[in-house]
């Protein structure tokens, strides 16, 4: 118990091998997979999950409701709100990479199936048409996303992609190697995916972005009808599980910190809050409710903060 906060379970970091082969050879760290008997001994990197905090609810009920103004209002009349009056809210693609070729040096990502399952249920409940693929090579994941980008999204209000794998800054791993994230997301740019122009394209990325560990610190307490030209990079949101340069933690029994928080906050607030308000709550939960506890020297008492990069041009509210 710590400051009245309880609940402990096993966790690991999303460890990239691109720049870390020397680190593994020196420390012999394989995080949650010391192959053979690591899982049985329970000696993977752990995480204390603070399920109780400050003894109160996150936000008073009145606060959330005050921000909505009624979702049934005609959003198409509001120039600062994305249109949602399409036949479909859109497609959600989940790429879940768990097992990797030996040549990559990547460890198995135990716990990622929980992330994929949680994302599947969350976005399905929101009305998205789901597509999920497991253990794709670089060529396969590029082919899948290219195919989706070429589909007709005219009847969709938005697009969502959930990417679960190992990574490093600017890169994402297939089972046989890595590719640039920009190459994957760029397939949906306005000049390449015309039927998603001026519509929100949301990418949620659970992967490492480097090798730093966050020590923490104590505190005191629709297509528009106008003819205006828009940037091809407009209307994207990239929600990364961690800040640039840092590890991303994944719990082997409950899933990654980021995906746990994302699914919980979407379920709790999607009927009331705007997307960026929801993502701020995701940041809050990951930052305050999770902390690593590891028997591996130097990996205990670490923190994590997600990073949201938005090029959205309007407010995004999920339809009722």
Coordinates of C-alpha atoms in Angstrom, one line a residue:
X1 CA 0.0 0.0 0.0
X2 CA 1.2 3.5 -0.8
X3 CA -0.6 6.7 0.2
X4 CA -3.8 4.6 0.4
X5 CA -3.4 3.4 -3.2
X6 CA -3.6 -0.3 -3.8
X7 CA -3.6 -3.1 -6.4
X8 CA -0.4 -4.6 -7.9
X9 CA 0.1 -6.6 -11.1
X10 CA 2.8 -7.6 -13.6
X11 CA 3.9 -5.3 -16.3
X12 CA 6.6 -4.8 -18.9
X13 CA 7.9 -2.0 -21.2
X14 CA 7.4 -1.9 -24.9
X15 CA 11.1 -2.4 -25.6
X16 CA 12.6 -1.6 -29.0
X17 CA 15.7 -3.4 -30.1
X18 CA 16.8 -1.1 -32.8
X19 CA 19.3 0.8 -30.6
X20 CA 19.3 -1.6 -27.6
X21 CA 21.1 -4.8 -28.5
X22 CA 24.0 -3.7 -26.4
X23 CA 21.8 -3.0 -23.5
X24 CA 20.2 -6.4 -23.6
X25 CA 23.5 -8.2 -23.9
X26 CA 24.9 -6.2 -20.9
X27 CA 22.0 -6.6 -18.6
X28 CA 20.4 -9.7 -19.9
X29 CA 17.0 -8.1 -19.5
X30 CA 14.1 -9.6 -21.4
X31 CA 11.5 -7.8 -19.4
X32 CA 8.4 -10.1 -19.0
X33 CA 9.9 -12.8 -21.2
X34 CA 13.0 -14.4 -19.6
X35 CA 11.6 -17.3 -21.8
X36 CA 11.1 -20.7 -20.2
X37 CA 10.3 -19.9 -16.6
X38 CA 10.0 -16.0 -16.3
X39 CA 6.2 -15.9 -16.4
X40 CA 6.0 -18.8 -13.9
X41 CA 8.3 -17.0 -11.5
X42 CA 6.5 -13.7 -12.0
X43 CA 9.9 -11.9 -12.3
X44 CA 8.9 -9.7 -15.2
X45 CA 8.8 -5.9 -14.8
X46 CA 5.9 -5.1 -12.5
X47 CA 3.5 -2.2 -12.2
X48 CA 1.5 -0.9 -9.3
X49 CA -1.9 0.0 -10.6
X50 CA -3.4 2.6 -8.4
X51 CA -7.1 1.7 -8.7
X52 CA -8.1 4.0 -5.9
X53 CA -7.1 7.7 -5.9
X54 CA -7.9 10.5 -3.6
X55 CA -11.1 8.8 -2.6
X56 CA -13.3 10.7 -5.0
X57 CA -14.7 10.7 -8.6
X58 CA -12.8 12.3 -11.4
X59 CA -15.2 15.0 -12.4
X60 CA -18.5 16.2 -10.9
X61 CA -21.4 15.1 -12.9
X62 CA -22.5 18.6 -13.6
X63 CA -19.2 19.6 -15.1
X64 CA -19.3 17.0 -17.8
X65 CA -22.9 17.6 -18.8
X66 CA -22.4 21.3 -19.0
X67 CA -19.9 20.9 -21.8
X68 CA -22.1 19.0 -24.1
X69 CA -24.9 21.4 -25.0
X70 CA -26.9 18.5 -26.3
X71 CA -25.4 16.1 -28.9
X72 CA -28.7 15.9 -30.8
X73 CA -28.2 19.4 -32.1
X74 CA -27.5 19.7 -35.8
X75 CA -23.7 19.6 -35.8
X76 CA -23.5 20.4 -39.5
X77 CA -24.6 23.9 -38.7
X78 CA -21.7 24.4 -36.3
X79 CA -18.5 25.4 -38.2
X80 CA -16.4 24.3 -35.3
X81 CA -17.8 20.8 -34.9
X82 CA -17.2 17.8 -37.2
X83 CA -20.3 16.5 -39.0
X84 CA -21.5 13.2 -37.7
X85 CA -24.7 12.9 -39.7
X86 CA -23.3 10.2 -42.0
X87 CA -24.7 6.7 -42.5
X88 CA -21.8 5.3 -40.5
X89 CA -19.4 6.7 -37.9
X90 CA -16.7 4.9 -39.8
X91 CA -14.2 2.0 -39.8
X92 CA -11.7 1.1 -37.0
X93 CA -8.7 -0.9 -37.9
X94 CA -6.7 -2.7 -35.2
X95 CA -3.2 -4.1 -35.9
X96 CA -2.1 -6.3 -33.1
X97 CA 1.5 -7.5 -33.3
X98 CA 2.5 -9.9 -30.5
X99 CA 5.0 -12.4 -31.9
X100 CA 8.1 -11.4 -33.8
X101 CA 10.7 -13.1 -36.0
X102 CA 13.9 -14.0 -34.1
X103 CA 15.9 -11.8 -36.5
X104 CA 14.3 -8.7 -35.1
X105 CA 15.4 -9.4 -31.5
X106 CA 12.0 -8.4 -30.4
X107 CA 10.3 -10.1 -27.4
X108 CA 6.8 -11.5 -27.4
X109 CA 4.3 -8.8 -26.3
X110 CA 2.3 -10.6 -23.6
X111 CA -0.8 -8.6 -22.7
X112 CA -1.3 -7.1 -26.1
X113 CA -4.3 -9.3 -26.8
X114 CA -6.1 -7.6 -23.9
X115 CA -5.4 -4.3 -25.5
X116 CA -6.7 -5.5 -28.8
X117 CA -9.8 -7.0 -27.2
X118 CA -10.5 -3.9 -25.2
X119 CA -10.1 -1.7 -28.3
X120 CA -12.4 -4.0 -30.3
X121 CA -15.2 -3.8 -27.7
X122 CA -14.7 -0.1 -27.1
X123 CA -14.8 1.1 -30.7
X124 CA -17.4 -1.5 -31.7
X125 CA -19.7 -0.1 -28.9
X126 CA -19.2 3.3 -30.4
X127 CA -20.5 2.1 -33.7
X128 CA -17.4 1.5 -35.7
X129 CA -17.1 -1.2 -38.3
X130 CA -14.2 -3.3 -37.0
X131 CA -11.2 -4.8 -38.8
X132 CA -8.5 -6.5 -36.8
X133 CA -5.3 -8.3 -37.9
X134 CA -2.8 -10.0 -35.8
X135 CA 1.0 -10.5 -36.3
X136 CA 1.5 -8.7 -39.6
X137 CA 4.8 -8.4 -41.4
X138 CA 5.8 -4.9 -42.5
X139 CA 4.6 -5.7 -46.1
X140 CA 1.3 -7.1 -44.8
X141 CA 0.5 -4.2 -42.5
X142 CA 1.4 -1.7 -45.3
X143 CA -0.8 -3.6 -47.7
X144 CA -3.7 -3.7 -45.3
X145 CA -3.6 0.0 -44.5
X146 CA -3.2 1.0 -48.2
X147 CA -6.2 -1.1 -49.1
X148 CA -8.3 0.5 -46.4
X149 CA -7.2 4.0 -47.5
X150 CA -8.4 3.2 -51.0
X151 CA -11.9 2.2 -49.8
X152 CA -14.8 4.5 -50.3
X153 CA -15.3 6.3 -47.0
X154 CA -17.9 8.7 -48.4
X155 CA -20.6 7.4 -46.1
X156 CA -18.3 7.6 -43.0
X157 CA -17.9 10.4 -40.5
X158 CA -14.4 9.4 -39.4
X159 CA -11.7 6.8 -39.4
X160 CA -9.8 5.1 -36.5
X161 CA -6.6 3.1 -36.4
X162 CA -5.2 1.3 -33.4
X163 CA -1.6 0.3 -33.7
X164 CA -0.2 -2.2 -31.1
X165 CA 3.5 -3.3 -31.4
X166 CA 7.1 -2.5 -30.5
X167 CA 8.5 0.7 -31.7
X168 CA 11.0 3.5 -31.5
X169 CA 10.8 7.2 -32.3
X170 CA 9.0 7.5 -35.6
X171 CA 8.9 3.8 -36.3
X172 CA 6.5 0.9 -35.9
X173 CA 7.4 -2.8 -35.9
X174 CA 5.9 -5.5 -38.1
X175 CA 6.7 -9.0 -37.1
X176 CA 9.8 -9.1 -39.4
X177 CA 11.2 -5.5 -39.1
X178 CA 10.1 -1.9 -38.8
X179 CA 8.6 0.8 -41.0
X180 CA 8.1 4.5 -40.6
X181 CA 4.9 5.5 -38.8
X182 CA 4.6 8.4 -41.2
X183 CA 4.4 6.0 -44.1
X184 CA 1.5 4.2 -42.5
X185 CA -0.5 7.3 -41.5
X186 CA 0.4 9.2 -44.7
X187 CA -1.8 6.8 -46.7
X188 CA -4.8 8.7 -45.3
X189 CA -3.6 12.2 -46.2
X190 CA -6.1 14.4 -47.9
X191 CA -4.4 14.0 -51.3
X192 CA -4.3 10.2 -51.0
X193 CA -7.6 9.4 -49.4
X194 CA -10.1 11.8 -50.9
X195 CA -13.2 10.3 -49.2
X196 CA -11.8 11.2 -45.8
X197 CA -10.9 14.8 -46.6
X198 CA -12.1 17.1 -43.8
X199 CA -13.0 14.2 -41.7
X200 CA -11.2 13.2 -38.5
X201 CA -8.6 10.4 -38.8
X202 CA -7.7 9.1 -35.3
X203 CA -4.5 7.0 -34.7
X204 CA -3.9 5.5 -31.3
X205 CA -0.4 4.1 -31.0
X206 CA 0.8 1.8 -28.3
X207 CA 4.5 1.4 -28.8
X208 CA 7.8 2.6 -27.4
X209 CA 9.3 5.9 -28.7
X210 CA 12.8 5.5 -27.3
X211 CA 14.8 4.2 -24.3
X212 CA 14.3 6.8 -21.6
X213 CA 12.6 6.1 -18.3
X214 CA 10.5 8.7 -16.7
X215 CA 11.6 9.1 -13.1
X216 CA 8.6 11.1 -12.0
X217 CA 8.6 14.0 -9.6
X218 CA 6.8 14.7 -6.3
X219 CA 4.1 17.4 -6.5
X220 CA 2.5 19.6 -3.8
X221 CA -0.5 18.6 -4.4
X222 CA -17.5 15.4 -42.9
X223 CA -16.6 16.8 -46.0
X224 CA -17.4 20.4 -45.8
X225 CA -19.4 21.9 -48.6
X226 CA -17.1 25.0 -48.9
X227 CA -14.6 25.2 -51.7
X228 CA -11.8 26.3 -49.3
X229 CA -8.5 24.4 -49.7
X230 CA -7.1 22.7 -46.7
X231 CA -3.7 21.2 -45.8
X232 CA -3.3 17.6 -46.7
X233 CA -2.1 16.9 -43.1
X234 CA -5.2 18.4 -41.6
X235 CA -7.8 16.6 -39.5
X236 CA -5.4 14.0 -38.0
X237 CA -5.0 13.1 -34.4
X238 CA -2.1 11.0 -33.2
X239 CA -2.4 9.7 -29.7
X240 CA 0.9 8.1 -28.6
X241 CA 1.1 6.0 -25.5
X242 CA 4.2 7.8 -24.3
X243 CA 6.2 11.0 -24.8
X244 CA 9.0 11.2 -27.5
X245 CA 12.1 9.3 -26.5
X246 CA 10.5 7.2 -23.7
X247 CA 9.6 3.6 -23.0
X248 CA 5.9 2.6 -23.0
X249 CA 4.7 0.2 -20.3
X250 CA 2.5 -2.8 -20.9
X251 CA 0.9 -4.9 -18.2
X252 CA 1.0 -8.6 -18.9
X253 CA -2.2 -9.4 -17.1
X254 CA -4.3 -6.2 -17.8
X255 CA -2.8 -4.7 -21.0
X256 CA -0.8 -1.6 -21.5
X257 CA -1.3 1.4 -19.2
X258 CA -2.3 3.6 -22.2
X259 CA -4.9 1.3 -23.7
X260 CA -6.4 0.5 -20.4
X261 CA -6.9 4.2 -19.7
X262 CA -8.1 5.0 -23.3
X263 CA -10.8 2.3 -23.3
X264 CA -12.0 3.3 -19.8
X265 CA -12.2 7.0 -20.5
X266 CA -13.9 6.5 -23.9
X267 CA -16.5 4.2 -22.2
X268 CA -17.0 6.7 -19.4
X269 CA -17.1 10.0 -21.3
X270 CA -17.8 9.4 -25.0
X271 CA -21.4 10.3 -24.6
X272 CA -20.7 13.6 -23.0
X273 CA -17.2 15.0 -23.7
X274 CA -15.3 16.3 -26.7
X275 CA -12.5 14.0 -27.8
X276 CA -9.6 16.2 -26.6
X277 CA -11.3 16.5 -23.2
X278 CA -11.4 12.7 -23.1
X279 CA -7.7 12.4 -24.1
X280 CA -6.8 14.8 -21.4
X281 CA -8.4 12.4 -18.9
X282 CA -6.5 9.6 -20.5
X283 CA -3.3 11.5 -19.8
X284 CA -4.4 12.2 -16.3
X285 CA -5.1 8.5 -15.5
X286 CA -1.9 7.2 -17.0
X287 CA 0.2 9.9 -15.2
X288 CA -1.4 9.4 -11.8
X289 CA -2.8 5.9 -11.6
X290 CA 0.2 3.9 -12.7
X291 CA 3.8 3.4 -11.5
X292 CA 6.3 0.6 -12.2
X293 CA 7.6 -1.7 -9.5
X294 CA 10.4 -3.9 -10.8
X295 CA 13.0 -6.3 -9.4
X296 CA 15.2 -5.2 -12.3
X297 CA 17.7 -2.5 -11.2
X298 CA 16.7 0.9 -12.4
X299 CA 13.2 0.0 -13.6
X300 CA 11.2 0.5 -10.5
X301 CA 9.1 3.6 -9.6
X302 CA 8.9 4.8 -13.2
X303 CA 6.1 6.9 -14.7
X304 CA 4.6 7.5 -18.1
X305 CA 2.7 10.2 -19.9
X306 CA 0.9 9.8 -23.2
X307 CA 1.4 12.4 -25.9
X308 CA -1.4 13.7 -28.1
X309 CA -0.6 15.5 -31.3
X310 CA -3.6 17.0 -32.9
X311 CA -4.2 18.5 -36.3
X312 CA -7.9 18.4 -35.9
X313 CA -9.6 21.5 -37.1
X314 CA -12.9 21.1 -35.3
X315 CA -14.4 19.6 -32.1
X316 CA -15.1 15.9 -32.3
X317 CA -18.1 14.4 -30.5
X318 CA -19.0 10.8 -30.8
X319 CA -22.7 10.4 -31.9
X320 CA -25.2 9.2 -29.3

